[in-house]
Backbone as a chain_set.jsonl record, in Angstrom:
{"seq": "XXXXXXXXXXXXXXXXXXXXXXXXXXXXXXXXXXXXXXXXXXXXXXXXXXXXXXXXXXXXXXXXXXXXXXXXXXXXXXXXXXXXXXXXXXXXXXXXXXXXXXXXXXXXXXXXXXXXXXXXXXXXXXXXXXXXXXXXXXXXXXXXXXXXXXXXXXXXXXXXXXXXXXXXXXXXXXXXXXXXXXXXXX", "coords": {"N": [[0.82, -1.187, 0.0], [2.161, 1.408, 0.82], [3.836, 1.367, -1.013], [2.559, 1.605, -3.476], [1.282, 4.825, -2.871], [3.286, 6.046, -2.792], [4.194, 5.852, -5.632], [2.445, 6.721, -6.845], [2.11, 9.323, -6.111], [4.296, 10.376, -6.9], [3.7, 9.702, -9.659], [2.43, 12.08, -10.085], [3.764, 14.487, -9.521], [5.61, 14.219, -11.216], [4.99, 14.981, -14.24], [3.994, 17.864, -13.43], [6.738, 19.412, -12.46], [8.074, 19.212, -14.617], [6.327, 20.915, -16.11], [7.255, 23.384, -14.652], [10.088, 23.625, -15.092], [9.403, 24.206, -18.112], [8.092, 26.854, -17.734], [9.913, 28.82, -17.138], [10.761, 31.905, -15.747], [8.929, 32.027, -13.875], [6.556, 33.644, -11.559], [4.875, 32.811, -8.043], [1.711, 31.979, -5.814], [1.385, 33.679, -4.41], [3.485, 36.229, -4.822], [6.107, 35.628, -5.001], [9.261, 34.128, -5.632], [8.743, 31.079, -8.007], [10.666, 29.306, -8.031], [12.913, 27.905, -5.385], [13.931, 28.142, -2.532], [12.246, 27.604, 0.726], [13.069, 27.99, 3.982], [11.418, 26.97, 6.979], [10.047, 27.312, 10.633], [8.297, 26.319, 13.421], [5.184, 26.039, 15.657], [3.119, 24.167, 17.327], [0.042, 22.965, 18.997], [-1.598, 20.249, 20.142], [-3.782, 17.296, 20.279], [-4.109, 13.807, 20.9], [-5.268, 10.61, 19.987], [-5.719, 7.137, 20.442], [-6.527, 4.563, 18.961], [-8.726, 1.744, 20.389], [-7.855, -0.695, 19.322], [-5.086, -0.572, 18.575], [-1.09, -0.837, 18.121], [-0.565, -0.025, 21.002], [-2.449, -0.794, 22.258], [-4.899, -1.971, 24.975], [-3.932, -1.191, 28.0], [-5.094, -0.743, 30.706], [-7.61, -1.018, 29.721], [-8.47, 1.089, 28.714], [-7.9, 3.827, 26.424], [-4.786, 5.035, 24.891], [-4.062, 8.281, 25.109], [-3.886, 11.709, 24.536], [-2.503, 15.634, 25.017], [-0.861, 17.29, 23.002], [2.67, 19.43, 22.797], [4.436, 21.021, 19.641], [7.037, 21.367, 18.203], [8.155, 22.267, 15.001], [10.426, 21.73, 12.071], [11.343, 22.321, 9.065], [11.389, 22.495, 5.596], [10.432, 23.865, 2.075], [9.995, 23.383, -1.131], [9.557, 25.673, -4.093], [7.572, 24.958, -6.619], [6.502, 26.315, -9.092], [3.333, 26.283, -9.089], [2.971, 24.497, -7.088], [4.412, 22.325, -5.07], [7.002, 20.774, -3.342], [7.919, 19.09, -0.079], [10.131, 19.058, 2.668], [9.613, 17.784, 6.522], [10.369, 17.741, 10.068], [9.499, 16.877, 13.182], [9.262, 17.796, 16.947], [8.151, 16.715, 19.795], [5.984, 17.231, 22.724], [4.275, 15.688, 24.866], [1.494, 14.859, 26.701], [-0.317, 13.365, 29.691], [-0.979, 10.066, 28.805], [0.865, 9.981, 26.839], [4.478, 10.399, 26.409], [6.686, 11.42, 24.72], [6.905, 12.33, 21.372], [8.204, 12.356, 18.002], [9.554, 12.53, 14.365], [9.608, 12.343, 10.756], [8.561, 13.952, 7.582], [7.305, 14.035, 4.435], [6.011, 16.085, 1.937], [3.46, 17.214, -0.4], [2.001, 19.217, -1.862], [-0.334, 22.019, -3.151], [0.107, 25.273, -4.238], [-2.164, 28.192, -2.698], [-4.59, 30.475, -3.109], [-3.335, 33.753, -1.856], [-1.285, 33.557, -0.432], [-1.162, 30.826, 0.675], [-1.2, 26.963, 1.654], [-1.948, 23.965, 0.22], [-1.583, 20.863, 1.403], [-0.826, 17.329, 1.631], [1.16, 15.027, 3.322], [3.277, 12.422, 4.472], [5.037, 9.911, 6.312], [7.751, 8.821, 9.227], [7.076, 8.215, 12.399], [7.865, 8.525, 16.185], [6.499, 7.174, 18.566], [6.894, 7.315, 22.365], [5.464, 5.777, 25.164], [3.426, 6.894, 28.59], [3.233, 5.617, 31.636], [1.028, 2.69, 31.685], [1.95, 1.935, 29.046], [3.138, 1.584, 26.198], [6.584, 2.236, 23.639], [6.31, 2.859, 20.601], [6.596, 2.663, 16.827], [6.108, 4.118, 13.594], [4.107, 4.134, 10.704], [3.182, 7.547, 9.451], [0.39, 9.433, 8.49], [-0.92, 12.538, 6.895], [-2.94, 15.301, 6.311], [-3.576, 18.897, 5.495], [-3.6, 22.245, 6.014], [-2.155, 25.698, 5.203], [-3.13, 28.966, 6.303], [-2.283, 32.173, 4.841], [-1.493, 35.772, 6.05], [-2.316, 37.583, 3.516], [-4.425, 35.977, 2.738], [-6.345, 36.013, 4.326], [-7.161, 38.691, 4.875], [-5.305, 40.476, 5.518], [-3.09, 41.741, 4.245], [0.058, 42.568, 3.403], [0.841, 42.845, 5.968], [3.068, 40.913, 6.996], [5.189, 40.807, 4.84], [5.968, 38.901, 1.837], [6.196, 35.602, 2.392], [6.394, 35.05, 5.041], [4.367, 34.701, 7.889], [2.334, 32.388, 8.766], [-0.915, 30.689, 9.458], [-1.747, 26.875, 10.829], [-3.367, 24.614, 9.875], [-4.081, 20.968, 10.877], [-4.167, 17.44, 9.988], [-3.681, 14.091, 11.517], [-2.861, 10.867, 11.174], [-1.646, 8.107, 12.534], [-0.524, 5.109, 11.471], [-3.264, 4.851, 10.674], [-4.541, 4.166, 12.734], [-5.146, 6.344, 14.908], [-6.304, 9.823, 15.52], [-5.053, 12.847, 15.265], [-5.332, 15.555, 15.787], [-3.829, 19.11, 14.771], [-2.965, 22.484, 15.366], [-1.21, 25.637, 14.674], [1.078, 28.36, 14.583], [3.028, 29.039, 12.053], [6.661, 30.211, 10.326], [7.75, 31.266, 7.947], [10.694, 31.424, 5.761]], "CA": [[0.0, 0.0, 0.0], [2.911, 2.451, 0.907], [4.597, 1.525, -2.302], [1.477, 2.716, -4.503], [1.15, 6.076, -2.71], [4.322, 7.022, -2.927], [4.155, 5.932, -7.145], [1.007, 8.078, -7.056], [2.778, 11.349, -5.821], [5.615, 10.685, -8.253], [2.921, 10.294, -10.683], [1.471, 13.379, -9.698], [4.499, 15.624, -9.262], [6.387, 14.692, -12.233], [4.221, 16.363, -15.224], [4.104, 19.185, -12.823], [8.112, 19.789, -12.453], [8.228, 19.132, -16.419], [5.686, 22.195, -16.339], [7.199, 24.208, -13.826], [10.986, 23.657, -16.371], [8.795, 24.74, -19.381], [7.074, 27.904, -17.592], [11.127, 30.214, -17.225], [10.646, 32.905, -14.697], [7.306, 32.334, -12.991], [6.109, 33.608, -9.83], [3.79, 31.874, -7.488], [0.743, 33.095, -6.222], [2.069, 35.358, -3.155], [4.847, 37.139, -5.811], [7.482, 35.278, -4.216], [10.05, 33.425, -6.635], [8.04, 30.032, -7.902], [11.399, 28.428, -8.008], [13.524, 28.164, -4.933], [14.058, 27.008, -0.94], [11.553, 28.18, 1.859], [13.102, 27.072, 5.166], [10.179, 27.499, 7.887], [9.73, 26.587, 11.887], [6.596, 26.86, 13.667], [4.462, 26.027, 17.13], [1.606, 23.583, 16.854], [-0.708, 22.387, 19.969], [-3.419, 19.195, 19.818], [-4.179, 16.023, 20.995], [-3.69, 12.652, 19.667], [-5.804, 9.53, 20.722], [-5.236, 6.014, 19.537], [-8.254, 3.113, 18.855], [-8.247, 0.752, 21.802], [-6.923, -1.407, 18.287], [-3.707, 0.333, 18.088], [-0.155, -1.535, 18.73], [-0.502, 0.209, 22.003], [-3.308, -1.865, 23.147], [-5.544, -0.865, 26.33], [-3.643, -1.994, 29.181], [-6.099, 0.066, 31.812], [-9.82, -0.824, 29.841], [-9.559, 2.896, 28.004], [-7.209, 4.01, 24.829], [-4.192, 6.078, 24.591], [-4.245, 9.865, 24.759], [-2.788, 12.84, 25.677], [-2.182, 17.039, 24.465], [0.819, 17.565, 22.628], [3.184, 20.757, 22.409], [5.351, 20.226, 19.138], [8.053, 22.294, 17.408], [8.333, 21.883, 13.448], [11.413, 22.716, 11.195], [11.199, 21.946, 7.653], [11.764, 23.024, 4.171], [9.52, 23.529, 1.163], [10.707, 23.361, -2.682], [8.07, 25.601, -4.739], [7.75, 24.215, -8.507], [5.459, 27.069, -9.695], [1.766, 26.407, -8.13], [2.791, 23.132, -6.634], [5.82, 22.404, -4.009], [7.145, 19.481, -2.169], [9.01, 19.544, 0.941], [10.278, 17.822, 4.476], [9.516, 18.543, 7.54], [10.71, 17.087, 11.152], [8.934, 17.573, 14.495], [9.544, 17.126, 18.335], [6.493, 16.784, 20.604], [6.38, 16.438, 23.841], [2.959, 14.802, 25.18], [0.568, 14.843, 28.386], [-1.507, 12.393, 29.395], [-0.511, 8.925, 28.391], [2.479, 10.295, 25.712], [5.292, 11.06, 26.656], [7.054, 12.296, 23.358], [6.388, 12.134, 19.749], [9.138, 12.994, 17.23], [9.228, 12.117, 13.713], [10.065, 12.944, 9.831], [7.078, 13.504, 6.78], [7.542, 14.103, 3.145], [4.799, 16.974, 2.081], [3.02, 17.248, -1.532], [1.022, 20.007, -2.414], [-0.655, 23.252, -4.175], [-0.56, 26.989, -3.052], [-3.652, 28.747, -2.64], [-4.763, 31.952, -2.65], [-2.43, 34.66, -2.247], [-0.095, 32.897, 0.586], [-1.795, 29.614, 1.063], [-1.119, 26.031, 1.292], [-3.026, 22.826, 0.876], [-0.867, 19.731, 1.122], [-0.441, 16.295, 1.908], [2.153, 14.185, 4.174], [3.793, 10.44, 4.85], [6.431, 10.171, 7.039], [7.474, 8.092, 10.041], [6.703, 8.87, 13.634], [8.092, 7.327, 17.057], [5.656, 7.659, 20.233], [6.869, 7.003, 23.641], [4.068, 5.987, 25.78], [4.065, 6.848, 29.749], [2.33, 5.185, 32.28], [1.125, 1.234, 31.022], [1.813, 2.324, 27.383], [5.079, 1.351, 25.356], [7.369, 2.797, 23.003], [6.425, 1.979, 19.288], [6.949, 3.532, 15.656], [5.108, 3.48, 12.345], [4.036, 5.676, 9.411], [1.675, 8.834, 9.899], [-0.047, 10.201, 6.942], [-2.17, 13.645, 6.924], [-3.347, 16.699, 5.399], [-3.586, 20.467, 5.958], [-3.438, 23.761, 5.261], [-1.526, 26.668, 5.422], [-3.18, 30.546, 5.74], [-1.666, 33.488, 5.086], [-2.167, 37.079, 6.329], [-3.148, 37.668, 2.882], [-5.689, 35.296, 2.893], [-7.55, 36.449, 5.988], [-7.715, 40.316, 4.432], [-3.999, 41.481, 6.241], [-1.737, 41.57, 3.037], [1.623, 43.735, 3.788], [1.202, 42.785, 7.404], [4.522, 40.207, 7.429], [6.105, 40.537, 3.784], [5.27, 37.437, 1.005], [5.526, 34.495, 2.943], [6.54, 35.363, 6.753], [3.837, 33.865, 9.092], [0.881, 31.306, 8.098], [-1.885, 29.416, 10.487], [-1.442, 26.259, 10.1], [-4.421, 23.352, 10.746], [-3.398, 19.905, 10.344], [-4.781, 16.376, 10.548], [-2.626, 12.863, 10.753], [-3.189, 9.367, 11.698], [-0.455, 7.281, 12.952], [-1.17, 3.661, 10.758], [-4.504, 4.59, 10.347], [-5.349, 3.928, 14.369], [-5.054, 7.365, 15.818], [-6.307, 11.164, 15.05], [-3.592, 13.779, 15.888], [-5.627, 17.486, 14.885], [-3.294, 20.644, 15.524], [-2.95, 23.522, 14.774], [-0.28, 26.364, 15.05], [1.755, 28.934, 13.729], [4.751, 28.392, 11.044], [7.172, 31.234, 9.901], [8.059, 30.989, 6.783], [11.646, 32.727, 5.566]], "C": [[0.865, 1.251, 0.0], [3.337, 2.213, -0.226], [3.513, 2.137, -3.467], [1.211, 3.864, -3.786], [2.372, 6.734, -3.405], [4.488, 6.959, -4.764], [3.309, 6.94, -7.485], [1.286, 9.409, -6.71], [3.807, 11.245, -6.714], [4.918, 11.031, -9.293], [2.296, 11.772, -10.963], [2.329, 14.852, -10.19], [5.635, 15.192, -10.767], [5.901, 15.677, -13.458], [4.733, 17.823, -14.629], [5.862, 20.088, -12.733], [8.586, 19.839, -14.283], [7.894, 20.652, -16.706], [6.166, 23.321, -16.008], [8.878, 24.802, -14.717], [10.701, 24.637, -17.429], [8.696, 26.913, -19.201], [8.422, 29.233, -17.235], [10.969, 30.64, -16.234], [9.773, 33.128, -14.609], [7.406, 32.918, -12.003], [5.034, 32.551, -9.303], [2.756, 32.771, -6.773], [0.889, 34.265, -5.597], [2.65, 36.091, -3.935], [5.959, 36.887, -5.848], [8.226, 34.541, -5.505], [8.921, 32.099, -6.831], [9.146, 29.18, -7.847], [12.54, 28.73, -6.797], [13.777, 27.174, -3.532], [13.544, 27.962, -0.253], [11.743, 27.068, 2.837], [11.623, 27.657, 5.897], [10.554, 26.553, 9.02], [8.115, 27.278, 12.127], [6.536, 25.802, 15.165], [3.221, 25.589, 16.707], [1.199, 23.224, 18.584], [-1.966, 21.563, 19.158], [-3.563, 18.264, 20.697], [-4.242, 15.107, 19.684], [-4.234, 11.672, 20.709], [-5.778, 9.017, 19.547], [-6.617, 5.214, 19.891], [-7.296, 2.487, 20.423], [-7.637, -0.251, 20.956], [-5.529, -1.451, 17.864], [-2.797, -1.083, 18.756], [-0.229, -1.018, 20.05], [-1.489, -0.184, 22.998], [-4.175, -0.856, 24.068], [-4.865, -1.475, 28.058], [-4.42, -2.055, 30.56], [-7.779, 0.149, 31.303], [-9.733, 0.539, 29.132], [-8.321, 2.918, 26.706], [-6.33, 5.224, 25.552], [-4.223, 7.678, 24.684], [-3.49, 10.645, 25.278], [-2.865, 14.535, 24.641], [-0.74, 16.567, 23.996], [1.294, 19.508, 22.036], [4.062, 20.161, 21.401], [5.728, 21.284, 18.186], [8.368, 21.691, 15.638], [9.432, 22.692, 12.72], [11.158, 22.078, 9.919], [11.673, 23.226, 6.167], [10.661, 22.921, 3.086], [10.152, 24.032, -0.222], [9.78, 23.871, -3.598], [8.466, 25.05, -6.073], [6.781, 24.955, -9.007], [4.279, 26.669, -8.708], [1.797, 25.279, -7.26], [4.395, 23.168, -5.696], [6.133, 20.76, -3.152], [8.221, 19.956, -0.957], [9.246, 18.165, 2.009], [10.223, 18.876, 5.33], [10.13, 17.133, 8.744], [10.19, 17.367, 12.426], [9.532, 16.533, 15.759], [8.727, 17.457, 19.039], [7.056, 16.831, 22.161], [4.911, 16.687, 24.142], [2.617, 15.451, 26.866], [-0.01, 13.838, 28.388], [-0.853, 11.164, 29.566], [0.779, 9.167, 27.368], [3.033, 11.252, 26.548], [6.547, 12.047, 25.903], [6.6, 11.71, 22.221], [7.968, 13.05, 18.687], [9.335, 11.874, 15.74], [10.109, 13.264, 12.314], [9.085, 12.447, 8.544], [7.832, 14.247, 5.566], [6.032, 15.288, 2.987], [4.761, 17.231, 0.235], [2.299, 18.213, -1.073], [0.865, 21.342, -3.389], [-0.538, 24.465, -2.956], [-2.04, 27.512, -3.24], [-3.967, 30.193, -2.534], [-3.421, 32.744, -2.989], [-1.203, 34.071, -1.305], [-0.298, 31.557, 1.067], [-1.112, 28.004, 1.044], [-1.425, 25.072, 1.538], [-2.17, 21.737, 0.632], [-1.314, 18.717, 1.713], [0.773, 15.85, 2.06], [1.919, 13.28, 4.394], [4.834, 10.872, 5.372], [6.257, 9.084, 8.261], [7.504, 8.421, 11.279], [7.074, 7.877, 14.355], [7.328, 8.082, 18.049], [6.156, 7.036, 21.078], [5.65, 7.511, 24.411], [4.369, 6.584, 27.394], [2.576, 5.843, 30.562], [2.048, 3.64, 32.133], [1.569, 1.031, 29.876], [3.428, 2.262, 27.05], [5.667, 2.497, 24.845], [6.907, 2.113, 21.285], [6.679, 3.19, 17.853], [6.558, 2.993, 14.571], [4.774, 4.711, 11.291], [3.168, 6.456, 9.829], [1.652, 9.626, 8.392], [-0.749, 11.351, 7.588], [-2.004, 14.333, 5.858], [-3.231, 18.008, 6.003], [-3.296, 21.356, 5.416], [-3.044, 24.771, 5.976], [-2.121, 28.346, 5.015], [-2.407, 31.492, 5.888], [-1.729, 34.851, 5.607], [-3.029, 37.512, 5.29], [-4.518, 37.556, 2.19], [-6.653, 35.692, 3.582], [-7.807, 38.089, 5.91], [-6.277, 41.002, 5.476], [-2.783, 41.642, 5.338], [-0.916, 42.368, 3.52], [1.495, 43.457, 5.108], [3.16, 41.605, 7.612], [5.29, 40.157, 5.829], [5.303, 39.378, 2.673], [5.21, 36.865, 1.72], [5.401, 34.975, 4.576], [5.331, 34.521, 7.52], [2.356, 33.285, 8.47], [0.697, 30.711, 9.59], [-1.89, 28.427, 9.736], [-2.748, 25.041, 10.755], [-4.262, 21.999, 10.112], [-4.135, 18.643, 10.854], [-4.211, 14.557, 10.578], [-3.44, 11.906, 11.531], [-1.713, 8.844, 11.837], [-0.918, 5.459, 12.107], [-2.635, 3.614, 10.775], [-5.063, 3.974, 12.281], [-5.241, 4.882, 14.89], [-5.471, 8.187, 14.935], [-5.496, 12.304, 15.606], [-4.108, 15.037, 14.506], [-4.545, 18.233, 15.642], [-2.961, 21.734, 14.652], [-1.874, 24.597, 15.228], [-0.058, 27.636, 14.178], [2.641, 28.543, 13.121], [4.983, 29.731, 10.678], [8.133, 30.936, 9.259], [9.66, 32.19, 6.464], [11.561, 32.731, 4.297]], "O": [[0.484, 2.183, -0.708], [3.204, 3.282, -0.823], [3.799, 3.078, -4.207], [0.266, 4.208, -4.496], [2.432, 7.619, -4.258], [4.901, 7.997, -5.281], [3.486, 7.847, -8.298], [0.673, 10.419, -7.055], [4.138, 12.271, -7.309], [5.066, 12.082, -9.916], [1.822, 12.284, -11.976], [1.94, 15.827, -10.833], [6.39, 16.065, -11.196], [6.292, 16.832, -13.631], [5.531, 18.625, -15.113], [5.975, 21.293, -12.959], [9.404, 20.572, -14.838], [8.639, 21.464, -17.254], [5.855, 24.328, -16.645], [9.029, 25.994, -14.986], [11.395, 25.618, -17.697], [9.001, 27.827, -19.966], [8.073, 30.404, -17.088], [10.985, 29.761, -15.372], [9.32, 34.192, -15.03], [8.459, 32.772, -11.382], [4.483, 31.678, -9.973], [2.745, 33.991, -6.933], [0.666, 35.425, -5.946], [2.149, 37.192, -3.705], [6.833, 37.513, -6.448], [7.486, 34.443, -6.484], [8.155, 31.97, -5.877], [8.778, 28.035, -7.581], [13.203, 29.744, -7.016], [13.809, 25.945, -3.46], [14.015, 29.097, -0.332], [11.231, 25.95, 2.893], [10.92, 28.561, 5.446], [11.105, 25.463, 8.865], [7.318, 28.051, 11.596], [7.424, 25.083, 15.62], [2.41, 26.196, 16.008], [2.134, 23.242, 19.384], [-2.767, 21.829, 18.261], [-3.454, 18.486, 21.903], [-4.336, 15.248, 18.464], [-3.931, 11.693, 21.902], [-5.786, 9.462, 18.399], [-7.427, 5.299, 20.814], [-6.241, 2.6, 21.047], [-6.789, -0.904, 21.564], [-4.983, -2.174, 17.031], [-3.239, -1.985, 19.467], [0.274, -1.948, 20.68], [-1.442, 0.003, 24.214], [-4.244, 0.373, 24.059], [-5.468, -2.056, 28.96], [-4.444, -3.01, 31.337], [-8.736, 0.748, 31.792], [-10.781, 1.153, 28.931], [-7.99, 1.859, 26.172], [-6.731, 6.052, 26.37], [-4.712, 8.046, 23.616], [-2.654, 10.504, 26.171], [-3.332, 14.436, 23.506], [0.116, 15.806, 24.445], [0.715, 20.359, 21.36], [4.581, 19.079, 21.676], [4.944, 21.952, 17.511], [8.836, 20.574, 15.417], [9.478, 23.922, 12.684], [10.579, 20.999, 10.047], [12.109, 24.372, 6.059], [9.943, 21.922, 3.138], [10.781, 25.089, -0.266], [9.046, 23.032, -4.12], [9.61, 24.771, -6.434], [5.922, 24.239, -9.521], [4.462, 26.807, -7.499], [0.765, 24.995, -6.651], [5.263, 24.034, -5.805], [5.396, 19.974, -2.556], [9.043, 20.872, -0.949], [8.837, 17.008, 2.114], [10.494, 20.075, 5.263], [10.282, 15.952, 8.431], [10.621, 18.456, 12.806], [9.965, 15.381, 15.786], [8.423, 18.649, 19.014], [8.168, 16.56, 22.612], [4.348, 17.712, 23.759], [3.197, 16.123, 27.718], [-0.315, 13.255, 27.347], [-0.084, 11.114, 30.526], [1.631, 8.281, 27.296], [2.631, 12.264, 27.122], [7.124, 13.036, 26.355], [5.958, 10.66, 22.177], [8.46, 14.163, 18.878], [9.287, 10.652, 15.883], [10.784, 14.283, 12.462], [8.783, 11.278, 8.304], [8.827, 14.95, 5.747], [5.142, 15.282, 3.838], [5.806, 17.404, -0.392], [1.909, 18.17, 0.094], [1.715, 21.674, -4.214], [-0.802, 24.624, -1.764], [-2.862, 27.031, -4.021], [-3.406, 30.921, -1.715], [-2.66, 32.565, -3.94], [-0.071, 34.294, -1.734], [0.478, 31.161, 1.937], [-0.3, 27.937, 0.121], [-1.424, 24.722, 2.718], [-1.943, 21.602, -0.57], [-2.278, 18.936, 2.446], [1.603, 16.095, 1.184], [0.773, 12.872, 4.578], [5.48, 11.884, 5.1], [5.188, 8.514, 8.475], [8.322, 9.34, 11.326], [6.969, 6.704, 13.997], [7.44, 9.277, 18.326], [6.037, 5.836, 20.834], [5.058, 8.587, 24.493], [5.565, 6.79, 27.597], [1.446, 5.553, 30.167], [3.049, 3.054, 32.546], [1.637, -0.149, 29.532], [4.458, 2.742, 27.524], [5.46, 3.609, 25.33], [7.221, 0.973, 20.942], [6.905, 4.388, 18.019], [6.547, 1.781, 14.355], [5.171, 5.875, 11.23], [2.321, 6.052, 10.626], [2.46, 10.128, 7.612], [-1.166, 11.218, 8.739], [-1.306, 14.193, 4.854], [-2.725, 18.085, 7.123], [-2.727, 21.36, 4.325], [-3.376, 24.926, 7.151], [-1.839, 28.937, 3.973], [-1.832, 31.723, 6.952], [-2.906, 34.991, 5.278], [-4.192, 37.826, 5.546], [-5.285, 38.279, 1.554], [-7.834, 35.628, 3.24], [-8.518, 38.679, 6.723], [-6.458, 42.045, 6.103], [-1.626, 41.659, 5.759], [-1.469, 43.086, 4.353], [2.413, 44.074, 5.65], [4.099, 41.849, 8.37], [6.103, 39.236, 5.755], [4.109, 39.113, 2.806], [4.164, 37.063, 2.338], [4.329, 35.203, 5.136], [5.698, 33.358, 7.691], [1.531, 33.906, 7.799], [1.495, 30.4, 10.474], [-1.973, 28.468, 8.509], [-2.894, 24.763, 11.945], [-4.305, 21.899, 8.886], [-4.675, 18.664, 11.959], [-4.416, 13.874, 9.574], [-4.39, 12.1, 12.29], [-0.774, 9.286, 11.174], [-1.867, 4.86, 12.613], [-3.24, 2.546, 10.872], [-6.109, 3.388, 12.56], [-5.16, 4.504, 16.059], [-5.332, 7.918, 13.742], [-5.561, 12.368, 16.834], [-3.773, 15.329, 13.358], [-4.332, 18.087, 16.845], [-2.744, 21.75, 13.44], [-1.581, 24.411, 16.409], [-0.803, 27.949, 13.249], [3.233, 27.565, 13.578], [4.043, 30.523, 10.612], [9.191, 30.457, 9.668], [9.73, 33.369, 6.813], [12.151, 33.59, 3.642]]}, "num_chains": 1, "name": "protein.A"}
């Protein structure tokens, strides 16, 4: 199953880099270069609960859970209207988790005037606390990135500078892990 996704984003993103070759000295939709390197960090808060199905079992009769605080550094590669990137995060948990830290691959489009809607795979390790192990496995999601521009504040931080960011993963398809944050884009 992981080996046909990841064919299916190659499929996806090659045309598009062919296009992005073809198209010379584009911009993208902010004004910013369409071809280049946007490092970014950022500040997310959520929560993440696992099925009572999960490798982490129910040792106590209830499921997994906990808040998480989690720091993100990454990179994004635009290709004209479309971009891929990596990112890397370090959590640290409440609850039943005790950290979360990990590394995701990111597909997507820009939006709007500073926007971005992507998709992520990558692999994630949770330390549990309490009855709860230590295990590690893939995490897929989605999300999106607004801009000031977006929300009616254009010239408030420059082209890219600071985006809200709302995000949604699964850990092997047994957990939901929503959060949301800031990212600041250079």
């Amino acid at each position: 199953m992981k080996k046909y996704l990841l064919a299916m984003a190659l499929t996806v993103a090659l045309p598009t880099v062919a296009f992005a070759q073809e198209a010379g000295e584009a911009t993208a939709p902010d004004g910013s270069e369409a071809f280049g390197i946007e490092p970014y960090v950022g500040i997310l808060g959520g929560y993440h609960e696992f099925s009572r199905n999960s490798e982490f079992g129910s040792p106590r009769g209830g499921r997994m859970n906990g808040g998480l605080v989690s720091g993100v550094v990454g990179v994004n590669v635009p290709l004209g209207p479309v971009f891929v990137g990596v990112e890397g995060n370090g959590t640290k948990g409440f609850g039943d988790i005790d950290w979360e830290y990990g590394v995701k691959g990111r597909i997507g489009g820009r939006a709007g005037e500073s926007g971005l809607i992507y998709a992520s795979a990558g692999y994630q390790w949770v330390n549990g606390r309490r009855a709860y192990g230590n295990e590690k496995d893939w995490i897929y999601g989605v999300g999106v990135e607004v801009g000031p521009k977006d929300i009616g504040l254009g010239g408030v931080t420059g082209k890219s500078g600071i985006r809200l960011r709302l995000s949604a993963e699964t850990y092997d398809f047994d957990s939901i892990r929503p959060m949301a944050g800031i990212i600041a884009h250079f």
